[in-house]
Coordinates of C-alpha atoms and ligand atoms in Angstrom, one line a residue:
M101 CA 34.2 16.4 16.4
D102 CA 32.7 14.1 19.1
D103 CA 33.2 10.4 18.8
P104 CA 30.4 8.8 16.7
V105 CA 27.6 7.2 18.6
A106 CA 26.8 4.6 16.0
T107 CA 27.6 3.4 12.5
A108 CA 24.9 3.2 10.0
S109 CA 24.7 0.1 7.7
F110 CA 23.6 -0.5 4.1
D111 CA 24.0 -4.3 4.6
D112 CA 20.4 -5.1 5.3
L113 CA 18.3 -2.9 3.1
I114 CA 14.8 -4.1 2.1
P115 CA 14.0 -4.1 -0.7
E116 CA 17.4 -5.1 -1.9
P117 CA 18.8 -2.3 -4.2
T118 CA 19.6 -2.8 -7.8
S119 CA 23.3 -2.3 -7.3
L120 CA 25.5 -1.3 -4.3
S121 CA 29.2 -0.9 -3.9
T122 CA 31.0 0.1 -0.8
A123 CA 34.2 2.1 -0.4
E124 CA 36.6 3.2 2.3
G125 CA 35.7 5.9 4.8
A126 CA 32.5 7.4 6.1
F127 CA 30.4 10.6 6.3
S128 CA 29.8 11.9 9.8
L129 CA 26.2 12.9 9.9
T130 CA 24.9 15.0 12.8
R131 CA 21.7 16.7 13.5
T132 CA 23.2 20.0 12.3
T133 CA 24.3 18.6 8.9
P134 CA 22.5 20.7 6.4
V135 CA 20.0 19.0 4.1
V136 CA 20.2 20.9 0.8
V137 CA 17.5 20.9 -1.8
A138 CA 19.2 21.7 -5.1
D139 CA 16.1 20.4 -7.1
D140 CA 12.7 21.6 -6.1
A141 CA 11.2 18.1 -6.6
A142 CA 13.2 17.0 -3.5
G143 CA 11.4 19.2 -1.0
D144 CA 9.2 16.5 0.5
A145 CA 12.2 14.0 0.6
A146 CA 14.4 16.6 2.4
A147 CA 11.6 17.4 4.9
L148 CA 11.1 13.7 5.6
L149 CA 14.8 13.0 6.0
G150 CA 14.9 16.0 8.4
R151 CA 12.1 14.5 10.4
Y152 CA 13.9 11.1 10.6
V153 CA 17.1 12.7 11.8
D154 CA 15.1 14.7 14.3
E155 CA 13.4 11.4 15.5
L156 CA 16.8 9.7 15.8
L157 CA 19.1 12.4 17.1
G158 CA 16.6 14.8 18.9
E159 CA 16.8 17.8 16.6
A160 CA 15.9 18.6 13.0
P161 CA 18.8 19.6 10.7
P162 CA 18.7 22.9 8.8
L163 CA 17.1 22.6 5.4
D164 CA 18.9 25.6 3.7
G165 CA 22.1 26.4 1.9
D166 CA 25.2 24.3 2.4
G167 CA 28.0 26.9 2.0
G168 CA 30.0 24.2 0.3
G169 CA 30.6 22.2 3.5
P170 CA 29.5 18.7 4.5
A171 CA 25.9 18.2 3.6
V172 CA 23.2 15.9 2.3
R173 CA 22.4 17.2 -1.2
F174 CA 19.4 16.3 -3.3
T175 CA 20.1 17.1 -6.9
S176 CA 18.7 16.5 -10.3
A177 CA 19.7 13.5 -12.4
D178 CA 19.0 15.6 -15.5
G179 CA 16.5 13.2 -17.0
E180 CA 18.9 10.2 -17.0
D181 CA 16.8 7.6 -18.8
D182 CA 17.8 4.5 -16.9
L183 CA 16.6 5.9 -13.6
G184 CA 13.1 6.3 -14.9
S185 CA 10.7 8.3 -12.7
E186 CA 11.3 6.4 -9.4
G187 CA 15.0 5.4 -9.5
Y188 CA 17.7 7.2 -7.6
E189 CA 21.5 7.2 -7.1
L190 CA 22.9 7.6 -3.6
D191 CA 26.5 8.5 -3.2
V192 CA 28.1 8.6 0.3
T193 CA 31.7 9.9 0.6
P194 CA 33.5 11.3 3.6
E195 CA 32.8 14.8 2.1
R196 CA 29.0 14.6 1.5
I197 CA 25.9 12.5 0.8
E198 CA 24.5 13.1 -2.6
V199 CA 21.2 11.9 -4.0
R200 CA 20.3 12.1 -7.6
S201 CA 16.9 11.4 -9.2
N202 CA 14.6 12.5 -12.0
G203 CA 11.8 13.5 -9.7
R204 CA 10.2 13.5 -6.3
A205 CA 9.5 9.7 -6.1
G206 CA 13.2 8.8 -6.5
F207 CA 14.2 11.4 -4.0
L208 CA 11.7 10.0 -1.5
W209 CA 12.9 6.4 -2.0
A210 CA 16.5 7.5 -1.4
A211 CA 15.4 9.2 1.8
Q212 CA 13.8 5.8 2.9
T213 CA 17.1 4.0 2.1
L214 CA 19.0 6.5 4.3
R215 CA 16.4 6.1 7.0
Q216 CA 16.8 2.3 7.0
A217 CA 20.6 2.6 7.2
L218 CA 20.3 5.1 10.1
V219 CA 17.6 3.2 12.0
S220 CA 19.6 0.0 11.8
A221 CA 22.3 1.8 13.8
V222 CA 20.0 3.7 16.1
P223 CA 16.8 1.7 16.8
E224 CA 16.0 3.8 19.9
P225 CA 16.0 7.6 19.7
L226 CA 19.1 9.4 21.1
D227 CA 19.5 13.0 22.1
T228 CA 22.9 13.8 20.9
A229 CA 25.0 16.3 18.9
S230 CA 27.5 13.5 18.2
P231 CA 27.7 12.0 14.7
I232 CA 26.5 8.8 13.2
E233 CA 29.1 7.4 10.8
V234 CA 27.5 6.7 7.4
P235 CA 29.8 4.3 5.5
S236 CA 30.9 5.3 2.0
V237 CA 28.6 3.6 -0.6
T238 CA 27.3 4.0 -4.1
I239 CA 23.8 2.8 -4.7
R240 CA 21.8 2.8 -7.9
D241 CA 18.3 1.6 -7.5
V242 CA 15.4 1.3 -9.8
P243 CA 12.1 -0.6 -9.1
R244 CA 11.0 -3.6 -11.1
F245 CA 7.2 -2.8 -11.0
E246 CA 5.4 0.6 -11.3
W247 CA 2.6 -0.6 -9.0
R248 CA 3.7 -1.7 -5.5
G249 CA 0.7 -1.9 -3.4
F250 CA -0.7 -2.5 0.0
M251 CA -4.5 -2.9 0.6
L252 CA -6.2 -2.4 3.9
D253 CA -9.9 -3.4 4.4
V254 CA -11.4 -0.8 6.8
A255 CA -15.0 -2.0 6.0
R256 CA -15.0 -5.3 7.9
H257 CA -13.3 -3.7 10.8
F258 CA -12.7 0.0 11.0
F259 CA -9.2 1.4 11.8
P260 CA -8.8 5.0 12.8
V261 CA -6.6 7.5 11.0
E262 CA -3.5 6.9 13.2
V263 CA -3.5 3.2 12.4
V264 CA -3.9 3.9 8.7
E265 CA -1.1 6.5 8.7
S266 CA 1.2 4.2 10.6
A267 CA 0.5 1.4 8.0
I268 CA 1.2 3.9 5.2
D269 CA 4.5 5.0 6.8
L270 CA 5.5 1.3 7.1
A271 CA 4.6 0.7 3.5
A272 CA 6.5 3.8 2.3
S273 CA 9.6 2.7 4.4
L274 CA 9.6 -0.4 2.2
K275 CA 9.2 1.7 -1.0
L276 CA 5.6 0.6 -1.7
N277 CA 3.8 3.3 -3.7
R278 CA 0.1 2.5 -3.7
F279 CA -2.2 2.4 -0.7
H280 CA -5.5 0.8 -1.6
L281 CA -8.3 1.6 0.9
H282 CA -11.2 -0.9 0.7
L283 CA -13.7 1.7 2.0
T284 CA -17.1 0.0 1.6
D285 CA -18.5 -3.5 1.9
D286 CA -21.5 -5.4 3.3
Q287 CA -20.4 -4.6 6.9
G288 CA -19.6 -0.9 6.6
W289 CA -19.5 2.3 4.6
R290 CA -16.4 4.1 5.9
L291 CA -16.3 7.5 4.2
E292 CA -18.6 10.4 4.9
S293 CA -20.6 11.6 1.9
A294 CA -21.9 15.1 1.6
A295 CA -24.8 14.0 -0.7
Y296 CA -25.8 11.0 1.4
P297 CA -25.1 11.4 5.1
E298 CA -27.2 8.2 5.7
L299 CA -24.3 6.2 4.3
T300 CA -22.3 6.7 7.5
E301 CA -25.2 7.6 9.9
V302 CA -26.5 4.1 9.3
G303 CA -23.9 2.2 7.3
A304 CA -20.9 3.0 9.5
Q305 CA -22.3 2.1 12.9
T306 CA -21.2 -1.5 13.1
A307 CA -18.6 -4.1 11.9
V308 CA -18.0 -7.8 11.6
G309 CA -19.2 -9.4 14.8
G310 CA -21.5 -6.5 15.6
G311 CA -19.0 -4.2 17.4
V312 CA -18.7 -0.5 17.0
G313 CA -17.9 0.7 13.5
G314 CA -16.6 4.1 12.4
Y315 CA -15.8 6.2 9.4
Y316 CA -13.5 8.9 8.1
T317 CA -14.8 12.4 7.7
R318 CA -14.1 14.0 4.4
E319 CA -11.4 16.0 6.2
E320 CA -9.8 12.9 7.7
Y321 CA -9.8 11.2 4.3
R322 CA -8.1 14.2 2.7
E323 CA -5.5 14.1 5.5
I324 CA -4.8 10.4 4.8
V325 CA -4.4 11.2 1.0
D326 CA -2.0 14.0 1.9
Y327 CA 0.0 12.0 4.4
A328 CA 0.5 9.3 1.8
F329 CA 1.3 11.7 -1.0
R330 CA 4.0 13.4 1.1
R331 CA 5.6 9.9 1.3
G332 CA 5.3 9.0 -2.4
V333 CA 2.3 6.8 -1.9
I334 CA -0.9 7.2 -4.0
V335 CA -4.1 6.4 -2.3
V336 CA -6.4 4.1 -4.4
P337 CA -9.9 4.3 -2.8
E338 CA -12.4 1.5 -3.5
I339 CA -16.1 1.7 -3.5
D340 CA -17.1 -1.9 -4.0
M341 CA -20.1 -2.3 -6.3
P342 CA -22.6 -3.7 -7.3
G343 CA -22.2 -6.6 -4.8
H344 CA -20.6 -6.2 -1.4
T345 CA -23.1 -3.3 -0.9
Q346 CA -25.3 -4.2 2.0
A347 CA -24.1 -1.3 4.2
A348 CA -25.3 1.1 1.4
L349 CA -28.6 -0.8 1.0
A350 CA -29.1 -0.6 4.7
S351 CA -28.6 3.2 4.5
L352 CA -30.6 4.0 1.4
P353 CA -33.6 1.6 0.8
W354 CA -34.1 2.8 -2.8
L355 CA -30.8 1.3 -3.8
N356 CA -32.4 -2.1 -3.3
C357 CA -34.8 -3.5 -5.9
D358 CA -37.5 -4.3 -3.2
G359 CA -37.2 -0.8 -1.8
T360 CA -36.6 -1.9 1.8
S361 CA -33.5 -1.8 3.8
P362 CA -31.8 -5.0 5.1
P363 CA -29.7 -4.6 8.3
V364 CA -26.0 -3.9 7.8
R365 CA -24.3 -7.3 7.8
T366 CA -22.3 -8.3 10.8
D367 CA -21.4 -11.8 9.6
I368 CA -18.9 -12.6 6.9
L369 CA -21.1 -14.2 4.3
V370 CA -20.5 -12.9 0.8
G371 CA -22.5 -12.6 -2.4
L372 CA -25.9 -11.8 -0.8
S373 CA -26.3 -8.1 -1.7
S374 CA -26.7 -6.1 -4.9
L375 CA -27.5 -2.6 -6.0
C376 CA -30.7 -2.5 -8.1
T377 CA -28.8 -2.1 -11.4
D378 CA -31.8 -1.4 -13.6
D379 CA -32.9 1.6 -11.6
E380 CA -31.5 4.9 -13.0
R381 CA -31.3 6.3 -9.4
V382 CA -28.5 3.7 -8.8
Y383 CA -26.4 5.3 -11.5
E384 CA -27.0 8.8 -10.1
F385 CA -25.9 7.4 -6.8
A386 CA -22.8 5.9 -8.3
D387 CA -22.1 9.2 -10.1
D388 CA -22.5 11.2 -6.9
V389 CA -20.3 9.0 -4.7
I390 CA -17.6 8.5 -7.3
G391 CA -17.7 12.2 -8.0
E392 CA -17.2 13.1 -4.4
L393 CA -14.4 10.6 -4.0
A394 CA -12.7 11.9 -7.2
D395 CA -12.7 15.4 -5.7
L396 CA -11.1 14.2 -2.5
T397 CA -8.5 12.0 -4.1
T398 CA -5.3 13.4 -5.7
G399 CA -4.2 10.1 -7.2
P400 CA -5.3 9.0 -10.7
Y401 CA -7.3 5.8 -9.8
I402 CA -10.7 4.9 -8.4
H403 CA -11.4 1.2 -7.7
I404 CA -14.9 0.1 -8.3
G405 CA -14.7 -3.4 -6.8
G406 CA -16.9 -5.6 -9.0
D407 CA -16.1 -8.9 -7.1
E408 CA -18.5 -11.6 -6.1
A409 CA -21.6 -10.0 -7.4
N410 CA -23.5 -13.2 -7.1
Q411 CA -26.9 -11.6 -6.7
T412 CA -26.6 -9.5 -9.8
D413 CA -27.8 -10.9 -13.1
P414 CA -24.8 -11.3 -15.5
D415 CA -26.3 -8.9 -18.1
D416 CA -27.1 -6.4 -15.4
Y417 CA -23.5 -6.8 -14.0
R418 CA -22.0 -6.0 -17.4
R419 CA -24.2 -3.0 -17.9
F420 CA -23.5 -1.7 -14.4
V421 CA -19.8 -2.2 -14.4
S422 CA -19.2 -0.7 -17.8
R423 CA -21.2 2.4 -16.8
A424 CA -19.4 2.6 -13.5
A425 CA -16.1 2.6 -15.3
A426 CA -17.3 5.3 -17.6
I427 CA -18.4 7.4 -14.6
V428 CA -14.9 7.1 -13.1
R429 CA -13.5 8.3 -16.4
D430 CA -16.0 11.2 -16.5
H431 CA -14.6 12.3 -13.2
G432 CA -11.1 12.3 -14.6
K433 CA -9.8 9.0 -13.1
V434 CA -8.7 5.6 -14.3
P435 CA -11.0 2.7 -13.3
I436 CA -9.6 -0.3 -11.6
G437 CA -11.5 -3.3 -10.4
W438 CA -11.2 -7.0 -9.3
E439 CA -10.7 -9.5 -12.1
A440 CA -14.4 -10.1 -12.8
I441 CA -14.8 -6.6 -14.3
V442 CA -13.2 -7.8 -17.5
D443 CA -16.6 -9.4 -18.4
A444 CA -18.1 -5.9 -18.6
E445 CA -15.6 -4.8 -21.2
P446 CA -14.7 -1.9 -19.0
G447 CA -12.4 -0.1 -21.6
E448 CA -8.8 -0.7 -22.5
D449 CA -7.4 1.7 -19.9
A450 CA -9.1 -0.2 -17.0
V451 CA -6.7 -1.9 -14.6
T452 CA -7.6 -5.4 -13.4
Q453 CA -6.6 -6.8 -10.1
V454 CA -6.2 -10.6 -10.2
W455 CA -6.8 -12.5 -6.9
I456 CA -8.2 -15.9 -7.9
G457 CA -7.2 -16.2 -11.5
A458 CA -10.5 -17.6 -12.7
E459 CA -9.7 -19.1 -16.1
D460 CA -12.4 -17.2 -18.2
D461 CA -11.4 -13.9 -16.5
V462 CA -7.7 -14.2 -17.0
D463 CA -8.1 -15.3 -20.6
A464 CA -10.3 -12.3 -21.3
I465 CA -7.9 -10.0 -19.5
A466 CA -5.0 -11.2 -21.6
A467 CA -7.1 -10.9 -24.8
A468 CA -8.2 -7.4 -24.0
G469 CA -4.6 -6.4 -23.0
H470 CA -5.6 -4.9 -19.6
G471 CA -2.9 -3.9 -17.2
V472 CA -2.8 -6.4 -14.3
V473 CA -2.1 -5.8 -10.6
M474 CA -1.2 -9.3 -9.2
S475 CA -2.7 -10.1 -5.9
E476 CA -2.8 -13.8 -6.2
A477 CA -4.4 -14.9 -2.9
S478 CA -2.2 -17.8 -2.0
H479 CA 0.9 -15.6 -1.9
S480 CA -0.2 -12.1 -1.3
Y481 CA -3.3 -12.2 0.9
L482 CA -2.0 -11.0 4.3
D483 CA -5.2 -12.1 6.1
M484 CA -4.1 -15.7 5.5
K485 CA -2.4 -17.1 8.7
Y486 CA 1.3 -17.9 8.6
E487 CA 0.5 -21.2 10.2
E488 CA -2.2 -22.9 12.3
T489 CA -1.4 -21.0 15.5
T490 CA -1.3 -17.5 14.1
P491 CA -3.7 -15.6 16.4
A492 CA -5.6 -13.6 13.7
G493 CA -6.6 -14.0 10.1
Q494 CA -8.0 -17.0 8.2
A495 CA -6.8 -19.8 5.9
W496 CA -9.1 -20.3 2.9
A497 CA -6.2 -19.8 0.5
G498 CA -3.8 -21.8 2.7
F499 CA -1.1 -20.8 5.2
I500 CA 1.4 -18.2 3.9
D501 CA 4.6 -18.2 5.8
T502 CA 7.2 -15.5 5.0
E503 CA 9.1 -17.8 2.6
R504 CA 5.9 -18.4 0.6
A505 CA 5.1 -14.7 0.5
Y506 CA 8.6 -14.1 -0.8
S507 CA 9.1 -17.0 -3.2
W508 CA 7.0 -16.4 -6.3
D509 CA 7.2 -14.3 -9.4
P510 CA 4.1 -12.1 -10.0
A511 CA 4.8 -11.9 -13.7
A512 CA 4.8 -15.7 -14.1
Q513 CA 2.2 -16.7 -11.5
V514 CA -0.8 -16.9 -13.9
P515 CA 0.4 -18.5 -17.1
A516 CA -2.5 -17.1 -19.2
I517 CA -1.4 -13.5 -18.4
P518 CA 1.7 -12.3 -20.3
A519 CA 4.5 -10.9 -18.1
S520 CA 4.3 -7.7 -20.1
S521 CA 0.7 -7.1 -18.8
V522 CA 1.7 -7.3 -15.2
I523 CA 2.2 -3.7 -13.9
G524 CA 2.7 -4.7 -10.4
V525 CA 1.8 -6.5 -7.2
E526 CA -0.4 -5.7 -4.3
A527 CA -0.5 -7.3 -0.8
C528 CA -4.1 -7.3 0.6
L529 CA -5.1 -7.3 4.2
W530 CA -8.8 -8.2 4.5
T531 CA -10.1 -7.8 8.1
E532 CA -12.9 -10.2 8.7
F533 CA -10.7 -11.8 11.4
V534 CA -8.5 -8.8 12.2
E535 CA -9.7 -6.4 14.8
T536 CA -6.8 -4.6 16.6
P537 CA -3.8 -2.6 15.4
E538 CA -1.6 -5.3 16.9
Q539 CA -3.3 -8.0 14.7
V540 CA -2.7 -5.7 11.7
E541 CA 0.9 -5.5 12.6
L542 CA 1.5 -9.2 13.2
L543 CA -0.1 -10.1 9.9
I544 CA 1.9 -7.6 7.8
L545 CA 5.2 -8.0 9.6
P546 CA 7.4 -9.5 8.3
R547 CA 5.4 -10.5 5.2
L548 CA 4.9 -6.9 3.9
A549 CA 8.7 -6.6 3.7
A550 CA 8.8 -9.8 1.7
L551 CA 6.1 -8.6 -0.8
A552 CA 7.8 -5.2 -1.0
E553 CA 11.0 -6.9 -2.2
V554 CA 8.9 -9.0 -4.7
A555 CA 7.6 -5.7 -6.0
W556 CA 10.8 -3.8 -6.2
T557 CA 13.8 -6.1 -6.8
A558 CA 14.4 -7.9 -10.1
Q559 CA 13.5 -11.5 -9.9
A560 CA 17.0 -12.7 -10.8
E561 CA 18.4 -10.6 -7.9
R562 CA 16.2 -12.1 -5.2
S563 CA 17.2 -14.8 -2.9
W564 CA 15.2 -16.1 0.1
D565 CA 18.3 -17.1 2.0
D566 CA 19.7 -13.6 1.7
F567 CA 16.3 -12.0 2.4
R568 CA 15.7 -14.0 5.6
R569 CA 19.1 -12.9 6.9
R570 CA 18.2 -9.2 6.2
V571 CA 14.7 -9.3 7.5
A572 CA 15.9 -10.8 10.8
T573 CA 17.7 -7.5 11.5
F574 CA 14.3 -5.7 11.4
G575 CA 12.9 -7.6 14.3
P576 CA 14.7 -5.5 17.0
R577 CA 13.9 -2.3 15.1
W578 CA 10.2 -3.2 14.9
G579 CA 10.3 -4.1 18.6
A580 CA 11.9 -0.8 19.5
A581 CA 9.3 1.0 17.5
G582 CA 6.6 -0.8 19.6
L583 CA 5.4 -2.8 16.6
T584 CA 4.1 -6.4 16.9
Y585 CA 5.6 -8.8 14.4
T586 CA 5.3 -12.5 13.8
R587 CA 8.4 -14.5 14.8
D588 CA 8.2 -16.8 11.8
P589 CA 10.5 -19.7 12.6
G590 CA 11.9 -19.5 9.0
V591 CA 13.7 -16.3 9.9
P592 CA 16.8 -16.3 12.0
W593 CA 15.7 -13.6 14.4
P594 CA 18.5 -12.4 16.8
Ligands
TNX768 C1 -12.2 -12.6 -1.0 S1 -10.6 -10.7 -2.8 C2 -12.8 -11.3 -1.1 C3 -13.0 -10.5 0.0 C4 -12.7 -11.2 1.3 C5 -11.4 -12.0 1.1 C6 -11.0 -12.7 2.4 C7 -12.0 -10.3 -3.1 C8 -12.1 -9.5 -4.3 N1 -13.0 -10.7 -2.4 O1 -14.3 -9.9 0.1 O2 -12.5 -10.3 2.3 O3 -11.6 -13.0 0.1 O4 -9.7 -13.3 2.3

């Protein structure tokens, strides 16, 4: 066999796996090494791995039978309890690479582990039949949290499908499994509706600052959902109501109590819009748009927003949000909303997303026993600048450098909320002050990697000193992939 062109490395994985032990020897992986699917649930993982090998070595490996020779084999873990639904084992020996998992998620995360190990050796694509040496290793890896999210606000500034897909791919490469799309706000309604074409004909035409807007057709949205699903990522779409609705009010005057349309907002003021919550037509509207969204969305969640509804009378707010949650349920989905929805008693199954941790809200969330997705702003809001000179974003929750994004425990962050209620963590990128794909990248890299490790790796196993060493090695890879990242001085970039 030809001399190897490179040696893969498992030394710098992010997130840090649960356990990893190395051994002598290596597997020689080439672009003709078969990728064998011995468990049907591994089909998507094998296809992705094939694509990564193709990208790195210039040809896609065969995806069928192994004839007993050297191969990458995906095989069932036979329901081994400790691996749960997302854990996996990866065993590399000189004879073969074997992946075991209980289902498709674990297989997909194992494929991402292999991809990272390969990309660390081959940041720039090669066109070669020569092998990459993959060092012998045994990895056993199980996530800490079930909800590992990334949110992108496409309402304040719109980002086209390619940008969204590239963000999803990046999130999946870090084993994040929820992609929350903030689809509507005062400044834009970004998803085409069959029942109400005005929502995008009027509501999608502009953005913060008055620039051109944009929206996803139903077909494009479906494509995003599918792209994410194939990578193990569930899309969580948000229709923010009853506040943050000026783009809807601008499109459909009867949603507004005075029956006239305000202009779509192009500034960033909040708390100035509300649906007319005592008009029955508003509930028909909510049922229609949630129903359409539920039909287009394969994942189990629909986010109803519910934040900063300062123009909605508190009783009206409670009535509206509890009915909106019921509408989501009627369409077969689980409702999720920002922390304030707890006031509406949205039902036990409703998931709450904590961002400020307002005392009354968190006490009520704890008392009602809601599952909590922790998005505490001063650690996980990626629209906060790293420091004064960061060329995009804002700073109302303080500066968040990479060390700060890394150094917290989501299960202990809000004392009133018991650790057992915290189902996960989500990093949020609001886009009032984010306009270009490069600005998206520099705000999420490297902090999304930090938050992905917060979400995956057990608290006791995490160390900033070790993380900063590992994340430094991603700089050249991101650079080679044409991604913009922030050279945070806390990280020893090569
Ligand atoms: C607060 S988080 C908001 C958003 C803003 C964000 C800016 C939340 C539920 N509401 O509307 O975009 O701060 O950081």
